[in-house]
Each structure stands twice: as structure tokens, then as C-alpha cells.
Amino acid sequence: MPVSNPPTTEFDAVIVGAGFAGMYMLHSLREQGFTARVYEAADGVGGTWYWNRYPGARCDVESLDYQYSFSDELQREWNWTERYATQPEILQYCNHVADKFDLRRDIQFETRVSSAVFDEEADRWTLETDQGDRVSARFCIMATGCLSAPRLPEFEGMDSFQGETYHTGLWPHEGVDFSDKRVGIIGTGSSGIQSIPLIAEQAEQLTVFQRTPNFSVPAQQEPLAPESVREHKDKFAELRQMARESAFGIAWESTANSALDATPDEREAAYDERWHNGGTAFLVAYADLITSKESNDTARDFFHAKIRETVEDPAVAALLSPTDHPVGTKRICVDTDYYGTYNRDNVTLVDISDAPIEAITPKGVRTGGIEYEFDAIVFATGFDAMTGALLKVDFRGRNGQTLQEKWEDGPRTFLGLSTAGFPNLFMITGPGSPSVLSNMLVSIEQHVGWIKDCMQHMRERDLDTIEATIEAENAWVQHVHDAGQETLFPQTDSWYVGANIPGKPRVFTPYIGGVALYAEECREVVANGYKGFALGSAQLAATS
Ligand code: FAD
Ligand code: NAP
């Protein structure tokens, strides 16, 4: 669609977002001599780690794996101090990267991209921001994150509460002092599970409103010995390569065995070992935990026993034990003393599975006809995941089609990188790529590399547009769906399927084929002349 007022500033690419994805995209494009401008809504870099400053926020992929690999110098000079880094440490790392590679000069902070319109005559995107910028770019690259649109439920009386309210994903920079306060927290996903033990230590009283319990594995957090960090640096390239060749982007020790082929004692020992080692590697204790309900039930029983062992009140232990979904089909949580926190005198668990929250009142929360009074309420209620940030931008593709229209029944992409009808629009870790089912740093680096190579390929051949074909997109959407159906994931009401947002189309969005297979599929597309994409050139069209 033609754009009437020509924009004043032109770039090869506009990148939206300055988290891990946007920062590395900028660095990569600059190295290849492309011009790029990043727009970032926050006033600093870091994305997830800029916004999620709640107490206890940490990564659940080990720090030594959850870092960039593109610069050996960077990984050698940075020293992680704990097994799972804290949010402040990860944010410090992001700032260090921004300084080291002098990224800020091409990032415009406190600026939200509001619209992006494809000009079919110029084969360029025109983007507008909430600060009044209007720029033109050949490529629009969305580095807006999968978990970056925080979500508040629409409870009646939401604005009536007279105390303080917080969302874990929009936490105040100065921190919050809960001392002597009566605090209510709604939500027991990863954010709730990380923050509850720390809030409980500070608050006078903490009331946890739980709609669905989650499976959580102890982090077995520990400081990293400088010696082992040094050793890891020498092996890092090799380990990262192993991670790229794995299913989840982490070089875990895994097995091809079924849980059902093991004796009960062998299983107990295997689960116990994973539990004591800590972290999400629990999920690869057996190869079929996410594909066989019967196998998964053995892991569920192990969790239930651990919860009963830890939580003194059997009724509370029962409430904390998930029975509605198989282990791992909601993101497995990683905690420090989560279950033990319910043994504290100042912590109360309120089960709202049968009696949903009726209203937020001026004094607190009302559920089951009871009003709970608080000084502060914490919403650990998650995100409009995968598509939330993308759909907040008013995209207009070919013929003025909006992305909202195109994705009305769920996101449709080719490889999670591109969507038909929206030429030169790339998504980093978009819907239909492994993204949230992987170590995101591995997936981000792979996508950024692919996009950079593609832009180079086009520049070398004087190509103006690249666009997924509808046939390739349909086939990919089907493939993502089929891969999901081979697992237990799609049946569970999780944010992976959009079930946390009323009215959101139910689609299992990430690609579960695994990081290695996915990267191979991306490479094959390139090796076959960008098969599945239509490449175009205005100049060549004019001369032919
Ligand atoms: P983000 O970090 O989400 O950055 C996106 C940026 O885009 C944000 O800064 C946002 O402000 C900006 N933005 C969005 N829309 C616009 C717009 N229209 N205009 C301008 N700017 C915009 N993954 C793991 O692999 N391991 C972990 O341990 C892990 N822990 C996590 C913990 C938390 C609390 C959360 C919420 C997520 C976690 N994740 C984890 C997922 C995490 O989001 C990714 O690992 C990674 O940080 C994503 O980086 P990103 O750059 O793609 O997106
Ligand atoms: P989440 O997993 O979506 O959890 C949200 C919680 O809020 C759930 O317990 C949900 O209950 C509850 N909730 C939502 N709406 C509600 C309502 N109307 N009434 C009552 N309860 C309601 O969100 P999150 O904890 O922020 O985590 C999101 C993702 O971010 C994670 O899965 C993970 O990928 C990432 N993350 C990672 C870490 C880490 O350890 N590194 C930490 C935080 C986040 P239901 O389950 O019943 O819907």
C-alpha cells in the first residue's frame, strides 16, 4: 500500500526491541555494514531482564549456558557468580554487552513502535513510534520477545484497591519493601514460585491465591567456583556446539530410555538424582516423559511424594500437587525453597480453583464470599505470550492486510521467521520456532545469524523483497501442529497454547521438533535457494 508522506530517515533495517535478540541483531548487521536503528520502549537494554525485577527473579537455564556465544572475548571476560544468575547480574551483563559493542548509539530508548506499513511501491517498511518518529526501512525485524507483554486479568474492581499493586513483569526499579505488610499474591507460575519465598521472608503475612499448582524442581542454587568458571570458558565453544545439536539448546546428559522400561527402584533413583542435581534437566530423565502419559505419571507421582515430604500440612501438600496436567507441559518451574515456604506461620495458601477471584476490592481480594485484606497485591499473572508484543504493533502488509486479521485464528508463519503477505518482515524467535522450548540464547543467535545471512544474500543479488510463500507457510504451520500432537503439550491449558488469555485462539505455538532439527530445516531452506520464500527485485523486474 503506498504511503503518502515520505519518511525522513532511511535505514536498511529497523529492529524493534533491545533485549538479547535486538542487541545481537544490531551488532550483527553493523558488522556487515548495514544501517540499523533499534527502537526500545524501556529506558535501557535487557528486555526481560530490564522489566522483571521482582524478588527472586533468576534464569532457569544455567548462567554458563544462558549467555551469548558470538564473541569469545566476551565469554572469557565475563564471570558468572552463581549457578542461576540473578536478574541484576543478567541485566549487568546486558549493559556490559551494550557498552562493549557500543550499541546504544543506534538504540532509541523510551520509544515504542506503534505501526509498520509496507509500501508496495518502494518495497520498504514505514514505521511510526509513540514519540512521533517516522522512518523507512527495507527490513523490519521484530525482536520484541515471546514473554514481554505483561498481562493483568480483568477482575471486577481492578482499580479500586487502595493499597499498592505490582505486576512481576513491570516491577519498580527501586524495589519494594514488604516489611510489616500484609501481602496477597495471585499466580503460581515461574514468577510467583520464584518470588513467594522471598516475599514471605519479608512480609508480615503472605496470602497466595492459587488457581492451578505447578511442578517445581529445586534449583540447588550455588555459587560458581572461579576455577570451574575458568574451566568452562575453555570448553565453552564445544559445549555450545553440543547445545546447538541438542533438542532444547542445552548440552544435557539425556537418555533414549523410556521411564516404563525402568523398575520402580531404578526410576526413583533416576528422578532422585535429577532432583538433587536440580533444575529443568529433570525433564530429560527419560526420553518419553513428554510423549507418554503413562511415563509422565511416574514423574508426577515422584513430585507428589516430594511435596508431601516437604510440606508439613497434608491438606496444603495436596493443594500444591498438580493433577490437572502432565509434568513439563506447562513450563516446569525452578525454585529455591518454594514448597518449604508453606511451612511458615505467616504464609497461607488459598485455593481458588473452584472459587475464582470475584473482585479486587478497596481493601483487598474477594473470593468464595470472603474478603482478604492487604496492604499490597502482587500480580504474578504472566504474559500475553508469543504473539502479544507482535500484535500490539499495527502492521499493514500487502493490500493493507493487518497482522491481527491474518492471525485471527492463531499465528501463521514459515519457520517462525516470516509470514506470507508481509515481505521483509522478520521475527526473532517468532511463533512456530523452538523459542520458549529452548535455551533462548541459542535460538536467538541462530535466528539472528539466519536473518543476517539472508540480508547479505539479498544485497549481493540486488534483491528487494523476501516473503514466505503461502504454500510453505501452510506446510510449516501443519508441521508445527503435527509435531506438537506427538506430545502431551497441546492438551494442557498453558500459555504455550494461549489458554491463559480468554478468547485467544488455542494453538500450540512453539515448534517442538527441537533446536537441532529446526536449525537443519532452516539450513536446507537456504541450501535450496531460499525454498519456500519468494525473492523479488524491482530493478530486475523492470529490465526483464
Ligand atoms: P525480550 O527480552 O522480551 O525483549 C523484548 C524487548 O522489546 C523488550 O525490552 C520490550 O520493551 C521491547 N518491545 C516490545 N514491543 C516493542 C515495541 N512495539 N516498540 C519498542 N520496543 C518494544 N529464557 C531462557 O531461555 N532461560 C531463562 O532462564 C529464562 N528466564 C526467564 C525469566 C523471566 C522472568 C521471563 C519473563 C522470561 C524468561 N526467559 C528465559 C525467556 C526470555 O524472555 C528470553 O530468554 C530472552 O530474554 C528474550 O529476549 P528477547 O530479546 O527475544 O526478548
Ligand atoms: P504464568 O506461568 O503464565 O503464570 C501465571 C499465573 O497466574 C498462573 O498460576 C495462573 O494460573 C495465574 N493466573 C492468571 N490469571 C489468573 C486469574 N484470572 N485468576 C487467578 N490466577 C490467575 O506466568 P509467569 O509465572 O510470569 O511465567 C511465564 C513464563 O515466563 C514462564 O513459564 C517462563 O517461561 C518464564 N519465566 C521464567 C522464569 C525463570 O525461572 N527463569 C521466571 C519467571 C518467568 P493458571 O495456571 O490457572 O492459569
XYZ file of C-alpha atoms and ligand atoms in Angstrom:
645
model
C 0.000 0.000 0.000
C 1.565 3.384 -0.931
C 2.429 5.751 1.877
C 1.562 9.412 1.329
C 4.088 11.385 3.414
C 7.579 10.117 2.698
C 9.544 9.394 5.875
C 12.589 11.486 6.563
C 15.014 8.842 7.796
C 16.025 5.682 5.980
C 17.701 2.539 7.276
C 18.448 -0.867 5.920
C 16.674 -2.262 8.951
C 14.624 -1.175 11.896
C 14.904 -3.546 14.833
C 12.161 -3.415 17.431
C 13.340 -4.315 20.949
C 16.706 -4.182 22.708
C 16.742 -7.402 24.679
C 19.180 -10.199 23.884
C 17.693 -10.568 20.398
C 17.659 -6.902 19.384
C 21.134 -6.207 20.730
C 22.743 -9.073 18.865
C 20.791 -8.306 15.692
C 22.089 -4.744 15.759
C 25.654 -5.852 16.331
C 25.464 -8.419 13.515
C 24.015 -6.008 10.978
C 26.527 -3.329 11.809
C 29.367 -5.796 11.281
C 28.054 -6.422 7.776
C 27.835 -2.711 7.022
C 24.061 -2.415 7.178
C 22.472 0.659 8.709
C 20.053 -0.069 11.512
C 18.047 1.711 14.165
C 16.686 -0.024 17.242
C 13.588 1.240 18.998
C 13.076 0.146 22.585
C 10.152 1.013 24.845
C 12.276 0.795 28.014
C 14.934 3.316 29.007
C 17.650 0.672 28.924
C 18.710 -2.580 27.289
C 17.998 -6.088 28.567
C 14.342 -6.724 27.690
C 13.062 -9.446 30.038
C 15.851 -8.634 32.479
C 15.084 -4.931 32.402
C 11.399 -5.403 33.230
C 11.211 -8.454 35.529
C 12.858 -7.133 38.700
C 10.701 -8.965 41.221
C 12.399 -10.545 44.251
C 13.970 -13.877 43.333
C 13.990 -13.312 39.558
C 16.653 -15.537 38.036
C 17.236 -17.523 34.895
C 16.208 -21.179 34.895
C 18.787 -22.112 32.266
C 22.169 -22.161 33.959
C 24.081 -18.883 33.680
C 27.010 -20.542 31.938
C 24.643 -21.627 29.156
C 22.411 -18.565 29.224
C 24.887 -16.211 27.574
C 25.942 -15.166 24.089
C 28.494 -17.262 22.264
C 29.265 -14.977 19.332
C 32.286 -13.354 20.958
C 34.919 -15.493 22.601
C 36.405 -12.364 24.159
C 33.056 -11.562 25.759
C 32.560 -15.008 27.274
C 36.135 -15.013 28.548
C 35.952 -11.636 30.240
C 32.527 -12.127 31.887
C 32.402 -14.109 35.133
C 29.067 -15.515 36.255
C 28.946 -15.861 40.018
C 26.011 -18.192 40.634
C 24.609 -21.324 39.031
C 21.393 -19.479 38.106
C 22.193 -15.795 37.766
C 20.028 -13.204 39.436
C 18.132 -10.654 37.372
C 20.531 -7.839 38.421
C 23.520 -9.865 37.265
C 21.931 -10.704 33.897
C 20.949 -7.075 33.412
C 24.511 -6.044 34.252
C 25.700 -8.492 31.583
C 23.319 -6.951 29.026
C 24.641 -3.497 29.867
C 28.187 -4.751 29.593
C 27.423 -6.090 26.100
C 25.833 -2.777 25.109
C 28.964 -0.914 26.317
C 31.478 -3.303 24.844
C 29.942 -3.221 21.386
C 28.921 0.430 21.615
C 25.315 -0.461 20.869
C 23.478 2.448 22.491
C 24.304 4.962 19.776
C 21.885 3.153 17.446
C 19.189 2.482 20.025
C 16.434 4.965 20.663
C 15.069 4.268 24.140
C 11.700 5.156 25.638
C 10.210 4.759 22.196
C 7.529 2.264 21.279
C 6.930 1.322 17.655
C 3.209 1.757 17.125
C 2.731 0.966 13.440
C 4.540 -0.574 10.490
C 3.177 -0.219 6.967
C 4.623 -1.963 3.923
C 4.907 0.371 0.947
C 4.423 -1.903 -2.069
C 5.840 0.674 -4.498
C 9.064 1.238 -2.637
C 9.293 -2.292 -1.171
C 10.053 -0.749 2.187
C 8.508 -0.536 5.634
C 7.426 2.757 7.123
C 7.407 2.662 10.892
C 5.935 5.127 13.324
C 6.575 5.428 17.027
C 4.735 6.839 20.015
C 7.353 9.613 20.079
C 6.399 10.864 16.631
C 9.260 9.243 14.678
C 8.537 8.185 11.132
C 11.239 6.163 9.428
C 11.679 3.964 6.401
C 13.499 0.646 6.349
C 13.973 -2.127 3.825
C 13.618 -4.679 6.633
C 11.570 -4.668 9.795
C 12.968 -7.047 12.391
C 10.859 -7.838 15.410
C 12.975 -8.574 18.455
C 10.024 -7.931 20.711
C 10.251 -11.110 22.782
C 7.915 -14.023 23.494
C 7.186 -13.029 27.095
C 7.179 -9.256 27.023
C 3.511 -8.238 27.109
C 2.579 -8.472 30.810
C -0.983 -9.412 31.478
C -3.349 -8.313 34.228
C -6.585 -10.292 34.493
C -9.767 -8.293 34.121
C -11.055 -8.657 37.665
C -14.010 -6.562 38.683
C -12.921 -3.528 40.719
C -9.358 -3.779 39.429
C -8.630 -0.085 40.037
C -10.433 0.175 43.337
C -7.708 -1.249 45.596
C -6.342 1.440 47.894
C -3.029 -0.261 48.677
C -0.054 -0.894 46.400
C -0.272 -3.145 43.331
C 2.571 -4.701 41.358
C 2.955 -6.948 38.323
C 6.063 -9.139 38.395
C 6.832 -8.190 34.781
C 6.670 -4.439 35.478
C 8.490 -4.317 38.791
C 9.587 -0.904 40.170
C 13.282 -0.213 39.689
C 13.745 0.989 43.235
C 12.437 -2.351 44.581
C 9.612 -2.866 47.043
C 9.849 -3.150 50.809
C 7.152 -5.518 52.065
C 8.267 -5.349 55.718
C 5.310 -5.217 58.111
C 2.891 -5.534 55.223
C 0.046 -7.904 54.541
C 0.633 -9.066 51.002
C -1.569 -11.017 48.607
C -0.068 -12.664 45.531
C -2.099 -14.016 42.627
C -0.388 -16.577 40.437
C 1.846 -19.598 40.969
C 3.732 -19.854 37.668
C 7.513 -19.417 37.489
C 7.348 -15.736 38.544
C 5.124 -16.467 41.549
C 7.166 -19.503 42.548
C 10.433 -17.543 42.425
C 9.110 -14.553 44.343
C 6.881 -16.181 47.004
C 9.734 -17.455 49.242
C 11.424 -14.043 49.295
C 8.268 -12.024 49.808
C 7.326 -14.435 52.611
C 10.627 -13.750 54.365
C 9.919 -10.024 54.398
C 6.180 -9.585 54.703
C 4.213 -9.732 57.919
C 1.737 -12.017 56.181
C 1.611 -13.523 52.701
C -1.527 -14.988 51.159
C -1.040 -16.954 47.940
C -4.029 -17.290 45.626
C -3.529 -20.433 43.569
C -5.753 -21.393 40.662
C -3.508 -24.201 39.381
C -0.481 -25.706 41.117
C 2.719 -26.167 39.131
C 5.560 -28.641 39.160
C 8.705 -27.082 40.533
C 12.193 -28.554 40.809
C 14.702 -27.187 43.308
C 17.354 -25.023 41.680
C 20.008 -26.360 44.040
C 21.410 -22.894 43.653
C 25.073 -22.461 44.481
C 27.895 -20.008 43.957
C 30.107 -20.865 40.998
C 33.673 -21.632 41.952
C 36.020 -19.340 39.984
C 38.033 -22.399 38.985
C 35.053 -24.160 37.381
C 34.029 -20.937 35.619
C 37.543 -20.722 34.171
C 37.426 -24.323 33.035
C 34.040 -23.761 31.432
C 35.442 -20.909 29.349
C 37.917 -23.254 27.723
C 35.171 -25.740 26.866
C 32.524 -23.171 26.012
C 32.708 -23.343 22.213
C 32.494 -27.116 22.275
C 29.622 -27.128 24.795
C 27.680 -24.544 22.820
C 28.090 -26.612 19.692
C 26.682 -29.603 21.592
C 23.807 -27.382 22.717
C 23.074 -26.410 19.114
C 22.960 -30.092 18.225
C 20.513 -30.885 21.029
C 16.729 -30.722 21.352
C 16.473 -27.959 23.943
C 19.606 -25.926 23.255
C 21.401 -27.213 26.338
C 24.112 -29.852 26.404
C 22.248 -32.022 28.899
C 23.061 -35.611 29.610
C 19.971 -37.401 28.365
C 18.864 -40.915 27.614
C 16.873 -42.695 24.938
C 15.206 -44.923 27.576
C 11.537 -44.999 28.465
C 10.509 -44.477 32.069
C 8.370 -47.582 31.687
C 11.357 -49.813 30.949
C 12.880 -48.988 34.324
C 11.930 -50.743 37.561
C 10.252 -48.572 40.221
C 13.518 -48.516 42.182
C 15.553 -47.512 39.134
C 13.081 -44.744 38.345
C 13.088 -43.466 41.892
C 16.886 -43.364 41.803
C 16.932 -41.582 38.424
C 14.388 -38.970 39.488
C 16.066 -38.504 42.835
C 19.400 -37.896 41.154
C 17.859 -35.247 38.861
C 16.053 -33.678 41.816
C 19.293 -33.415 43.769
C 21.198 -32.080 40.767
C 18.416 -29.518 40.381
C 16.858 -27.625 37.501
C 14.895 -28.339 34.363
C 17.109 -31.253 33.279
C 14.631 -33.280 35.313
C 12.543 -33.403 32.154
C 15.104 -35.427 30.226
C 15.408 -38.114 32.900
C 13.588 -40.322 30.377
C 13.077 -39.834 26.672
C 9.313 -40.290 26.731
C 8.265 -38.062 29.623
C 6.674 -35.542 27.290
C 5.185 -38.066 24.886
C 3.766 -40.830 27.082
C 1.152 -40.092 29.727
C 1.936 -43.344 31.485
C 5.630 -42.472 31.738
C 4.812 -38.947 32.782
C 2.576 -40.240 35.571
C 5.631 -41.833 37.184
C 7.329 -38.429 37.306
C 4.138 -36.839 38.626
C 3.992 -39.383 41.449
C 7.592 -38.592 42.325
C 6.804 -34.871 42.551
C 3.752 -35.521 44.692
C 5.827 -37.578 47.103
C 8.471 -34.850 47.320
C 5.814 -32.234 48.034
C 4.273 -34.414 50.752
C 7.736 -34.924 52.246
C 8.384 -31.171 52.362
C 5.060 -29.604 53.249
C 4.003 -30.310 56.836
C 0.253 -29.827 56.416
C -1.060 -32.716 54.264
C -4.028 -30.655 53.072
C -1.687 -27.902 51.818
C 0.610 -30.501 50.234
C -2.367 -31.940 48.352
C -3.351 -28.491 47.077
C 0.212 -27.871 45.874
C 0.323 -31.171 43.956
C -0.718 -30.759 40.318
C -3.150 -33.317 38.969
C -4.542 -31.364 36.020
C -1.534 -31.515 33.677
C 1.434 -33.771 32.907
C 4.837 -32.720 34.247
C 6.561 -30.289 31.873
C 3.546 -29.460 29.707
C 3.449 -26.140 31.492
C 6.948 -24.729 31.787
C 8.481 -26.589 34.679
C 9.468 -24.141 37.433
C 12.800 -23.915 39.195
C 12.728 -22.706 42.778
C 14.574 -22.151 45.986
C 12.545 -23.341 48.983
C 9.171 -22.862 47.326
C 7.325 -25.788 48.881
C 9.065 -25.310 52.255
C 7.742 -21.742 52.363
C 4.265 -23.108 53.053
C 5.509 -24.343 56.453
C 5.919 -20.747 57.607
C 3.371 -19.354 60.047
C 2.978 -16.165 58.032
C 2.058 -17.888 54.733
C -1.447 -19.005 53.739
C -2.436 -20.829 50.567
C -5.896 -20.061 49.226
C -7.162 -22.488 46.608
C -9.221 -20.598 44.054
C -9.627 -23.448 41.585
C -13.330 -23.775 42.394
C -13.986 -20.272 43.660
C -12.369 -17.792 41.271
C -11.430 -14.326 42.412
C -14.701 -12.409 42.409
C -13.316 -8.918 42.702
C -10.473 -6.711 43.751
C -11.951 -4.511 46.458
C -10.703 -1.259 48.022
C -9.272 -3.370 50.873
C -8.056 -6.472 49.047
C -9.318 -9.565 47.252
C -12.708 -11.236 47.445
C -13.094 -14.913 46.645
C -15.591 -17.533 47.806
C -17.525 -14.767 49.548
C -14.543 -13.921 51.805
C -12.690 -10.616 51.633
C -8.946 -10.856 52.281
C -7.431 -7.529 53.348
C -3.986 -6.463 52.163
C -1.537 -3.571 52.087
C -0.154 -4.778 48.750
C -1.232 -7.111 45.953
C 1.245 -8.759 43.590
C 0.009 -9.944 40.226
C 2.215 -12.822 39.091
C -0.288 -13.435 36.327
C 2.042 -13.807 33.371
C 2.034 -12.600 29.809
C 0.175 -12.485 26.544
C 2.877 -14.830 25.323
C 4.307 -15.463 21.846
C 2.071 -13.078 19.910
C 1.241 -10.330 22.444
C 4.008 -7.863 21.611
C 3.808 -8.543 17.859
C 0.077 -7.904 17.669
C 0.344 -4.657 19.624
C 2.031 -3.112 16.591
C -0.403 -2.042 13.885
C 1.112 -3.950 10.953
C -0.130 -3.447 7.411
C 1.246 -5.878 4.865
C 0.362 -6.305 1.206
C -3.034 -4.867 0.249
C -3.245 -3.234 3.655
C -3.859 -6.547 5.419
C -3.309 -6.332 9.169
C -1.447 -8.969 11.149
C -4.429 -9.145 13.504
C -6.624 -10.150 10.560
C -4.133 -12.632 9.235
C -3.583 -14.251 12.647
C -7.201 -14.160 13.740
C -7.231 -17.941 14.225
C -3.685 -18.111 15.555
C -0.234 -17.168 14.318
C 0.819 -18.402 10.874
C 4.484 -18.285 9.946
C 7.107 -20.022 7.888
C 9.832 -21.213 10.268
C 8.668 -18.678 12.849
C 10.762 -16.179 10.919
C 8.394 -14.763 8.348
C 4.701 -14.572 7.456
C 3.232 -14.512 3.931
C 1.901 -11.151 2.775
C 4.368 -9.242 4.974
C 7.551 -9.043 2.888
C 10.873 -8.208 4.545
C 9.365 -8.654 7.992
C 11.383 -10.967 10.207
C 10.600 -12.221 13.684
C 13.350 -13.385 16.021
C 12.136 -16.479 17.900
C 8.689 -15.955 16.383
C 5.691 -18.274 16.755
C 6.415 -21.600 15.090
C 10.094 -21.675 16.065
C 11.538 -23.586 19.066
C 11.928 -20.323 21.055
C 10.446 -20.810 24.525
C 11.020 -24.569 24.444
C 14.743 -23.965 24.233
C 17.624 -22.106 25.780
C 16.610 -18.805 24.239
C 20.169 -17.600 23.763
C 20.889 -20.495 21.411
C 17.681 -19.874 19.474
C 18.218 -16.117 19.314
C 21.749 -16.493 17.953
C 20.558 -18.963 15.327
C 17.738 -16.698 14.127
C 19.894 -13.594 14.082
C 22.517 -15.449 12.047
C 19.908 -16.653 9.567
C 18.406 -13.172 9.099
C 21.814 -11.525 8.699
C 22.885 -14.104 6.105
C 19.610 -13.653 4.262
C 20.051 -9.877 4.102
C 23.580 -10.326 2.792
C 22.362 -12.792 0.193
C 19.786 -10.266 -0.985
C 22.239 -7.368 -1.076
C 24.700 -9.383 -3.149
C 21.968 -10.121 -5.709
C 20.228 -6.748 -5.719
C 17.073 -8.286 -4.340
C 14.494 -6.039 -2.727
C 11.998 -8.418 -1.172
C 11.794 -11.764 0.501
C 8.472 -13.210 1.502
C 7.245 -16.592 2.678
C 5.015 -18.292 0.142
C 1.581 -19.242 1.348
C 2.246 -22.884 0.452
C 5.427 -23.040 2.529
C 3.699 -21.285 5.394
C 0.714 -23.641 5.363
C 3.010 -26.648 5.292
C 5.088 -25.268 8.185
C 2.042 -24.470 10.322
C 0.840 -28.027 9.760
C 4.281 -29.407 10.620
C 4.425 -27.421 13.874
C 0.943 -28.639 14.728
C 1.755 -32.277 13.921
C 4.963 -32.179 15.944
C 3.001 -30.801 18.899
C 0.377 -33.530 18.574
C 3.028 -36.178 19.097
C 3.472 -34.847 22.626
C 1.360 -34.232 25.704
C 1.691 -30.432 25.376
C -1.397 -29.456 23.374
C -3.906 -30.910 25.842
C -2.706 -28.752 28.740
C -4.188 -25.326 29.377
C -0.978 -23.304 29.289
C 0.323 -20.092 27.800
C 2.006 -22.289 25.150
C -1.499 -22.748 23.714
C -2.785 -19.285 24.644
C -5.154 -20.705 27.276
C -4.178 -18.037 29.818
C -5.856 -15.310 27.757
C -9.632 -15.577 27.489
C -10.662 -15.633 23.815
C -7.163 -16.230 22.441
C -7.152 -18.869 19.673
C -5.964 -22.184 21.063
C -2.835 -23.082 19.102
C 0.251 -24.869 20.379
C 2.603 -22.180 19.149
C 6.240 -23.195 19.649
C 7.915 -25.796 17.433
C 8.797 -28.893 19.432
C 10.864 -30.614 16.751
C 13.981 -29.489 18.660
C 16.668 -26.899 18.173
C 18.981 -29.128 16.116
C 16.349 -30.378 13.690
C 14.920 -26.904 13.338
C 18.315 -25.372 12.508
C 18.803 -28.108 9.927
C 15.443 -27.244 8.380
C 16.477 -23.571 8.205
C 19.802 -24.505 6.584
C 18.046 -26.665 3.997
C 15.785 -23.801 3.004
C 18.880 -21.702 2.288
C 20.759 -24.517 0.563
C 17.789 -24.902 -1.777
C 17.845 -21.267 -2.847
C 15.546 -19.999 -0.083
C 12.967 -22.608 -0.913
C 9.576 -21.584 0.443
C 10.346 -17.907 0.026
C 9.633 -15.672 -2.956
C 12.538 -13.328 -3.650
C 11.902 -10.196 -5.698
C 13.751 -7.317 -7.316
C 12.119 -4.184 -8.667
C 15.187 -3.498 -10.827
C 15.273 -6.975 -12.340
C 11.519 -6.882 -12.899
C 11.854 -3.570 -14.762
C 14.624 -4.828 -17.054
C 13.129 -8.245 -17.813
P 12.821 -9.568 25.406
O 13.896 -9.740 26.391
O 11.425 -9.814 25.855
O 12.954 -8.087 24.828
C 11.978 -7.563 24.001
C 12.068 -6.057 24.113
O 11.234 -5.489 23.113
C 11.570 -5.509 25.439
O 12.573 -4.759 26.049
C 10.376 -4.641 25.088
O 10.312 -3.465 25.853
C 10.660 -4.321 23.635
N 9.453 -4.055 22.856
C 8.376 -4.854 22.677
N 7.488 -4.274 21.849
C 8.020 -3.082 21.487
C 7.586 -2.033 20.633
N 6.431 -2.100 19.974
N 8.382 -0.951 20.488
C 9.567 -0.876 21.141
N 10.026 -1.832 21.961
C 9.261 -2.925 22.128
N 14.525 -17.930 28.706
C 15.517 -18.826 28.834
O 15.958 -19.402 27.834
N 16.065 -19.079 30.043
C 15.643 -18.465 31.175
O 16.160 -18.732 32.234
C 14.561 -17.537 31.072
N 14.094 -16.905 32.166
C 13.071 -16.002 32.019
C 12.614 -15.338 33.154
C 11.562 -14.457 33.046
C 11.095 -13.720 34.261
C 10.918 -14.273 31.809
C 9.735 -13.341 31.681
C 11.386 -14.898 30.678
C 12.482 -15.758 30.770
N 13.007 -16.401 29.659
C 14.034 -17.291 29.789
C 12.562 -16.019 28.318
C 13.242 -14.677 27.938
O 12.230 -13.839 27.547
C 14.326 -14.901 26.872
O 15.305 -15.758 27.387
C 15.048 -13.664 26.392
O 15.403 -12.795 27.411
C 14.234 -12.983 25.319
O 14.998 -11.963 24.724
P 14.380 -11.116 23.540
O 15.347 -10.065 23.223
O 13.925 -12.017 22.468
O 13.031 -10.504 24.145
P 2.476 -17.924 34.057
O 3.319 -19.116 34.018
O 1.514 -17.689 32.963
O 1.720 -17.946 35.456
C 0.680 -17.064 35.718
C -0.026 -17.485 36.990
O -1.104 -16.582 37.218
C -0.628 -18.876 36.897
O -0.524 -19.508 38.140
C -2.086 -18.579 36.558
O -2.982 -19.589 36.936
C -2.304 -17.324 37.384
N -3.429 -16.559 36.870
C -3.505 -15.937 35.663
N -4.709 -15.363 35.544
C -5.403 -15.641 36.679
C -6.705 -15.332 37.144
N -7.561 -14.644 36.390
N -7.066 -15.772 38.364
C -6.205 -16.477 39.105
N -4.959 -16.808 38.734
C -4.576 -16.393 37.522
O 3.353 -16.567 34.148
P 4.811 -16.358 34.783
O 4.896 -17.018 36.102
O 5.112 -14.918 34.718
O 5.766 -17.158 33.807
C 5.656 -17.040 32.402
C 6.864 -17.659 31.756
O 7.988 -16.778 31.858
C 7.350 -18.942 32.398
O 6.599 -20.056 32.041
C 8.780 -18.988 31.931
O 8.888 -19.399 30.610
C 9.169 -17.520 32.024
N 9.715 -17.289 33.379
C 10.864 -17.933 33.715
C 11.370 -17.761 34.969
C 12.617 -18.463 35.381
O 12.588 -19.276 36.267
N 13.707 -18.153 34.772
C 10.741 -16.943 35.900
C 9.585 -16.292 35.502
C 9.072 -16.483 34.234
P -3.363 -20.754 35.888
O -2.167 -21.631 35.789
O -4.526 -21.401 36.468
O -3.669 -20.071 34.583
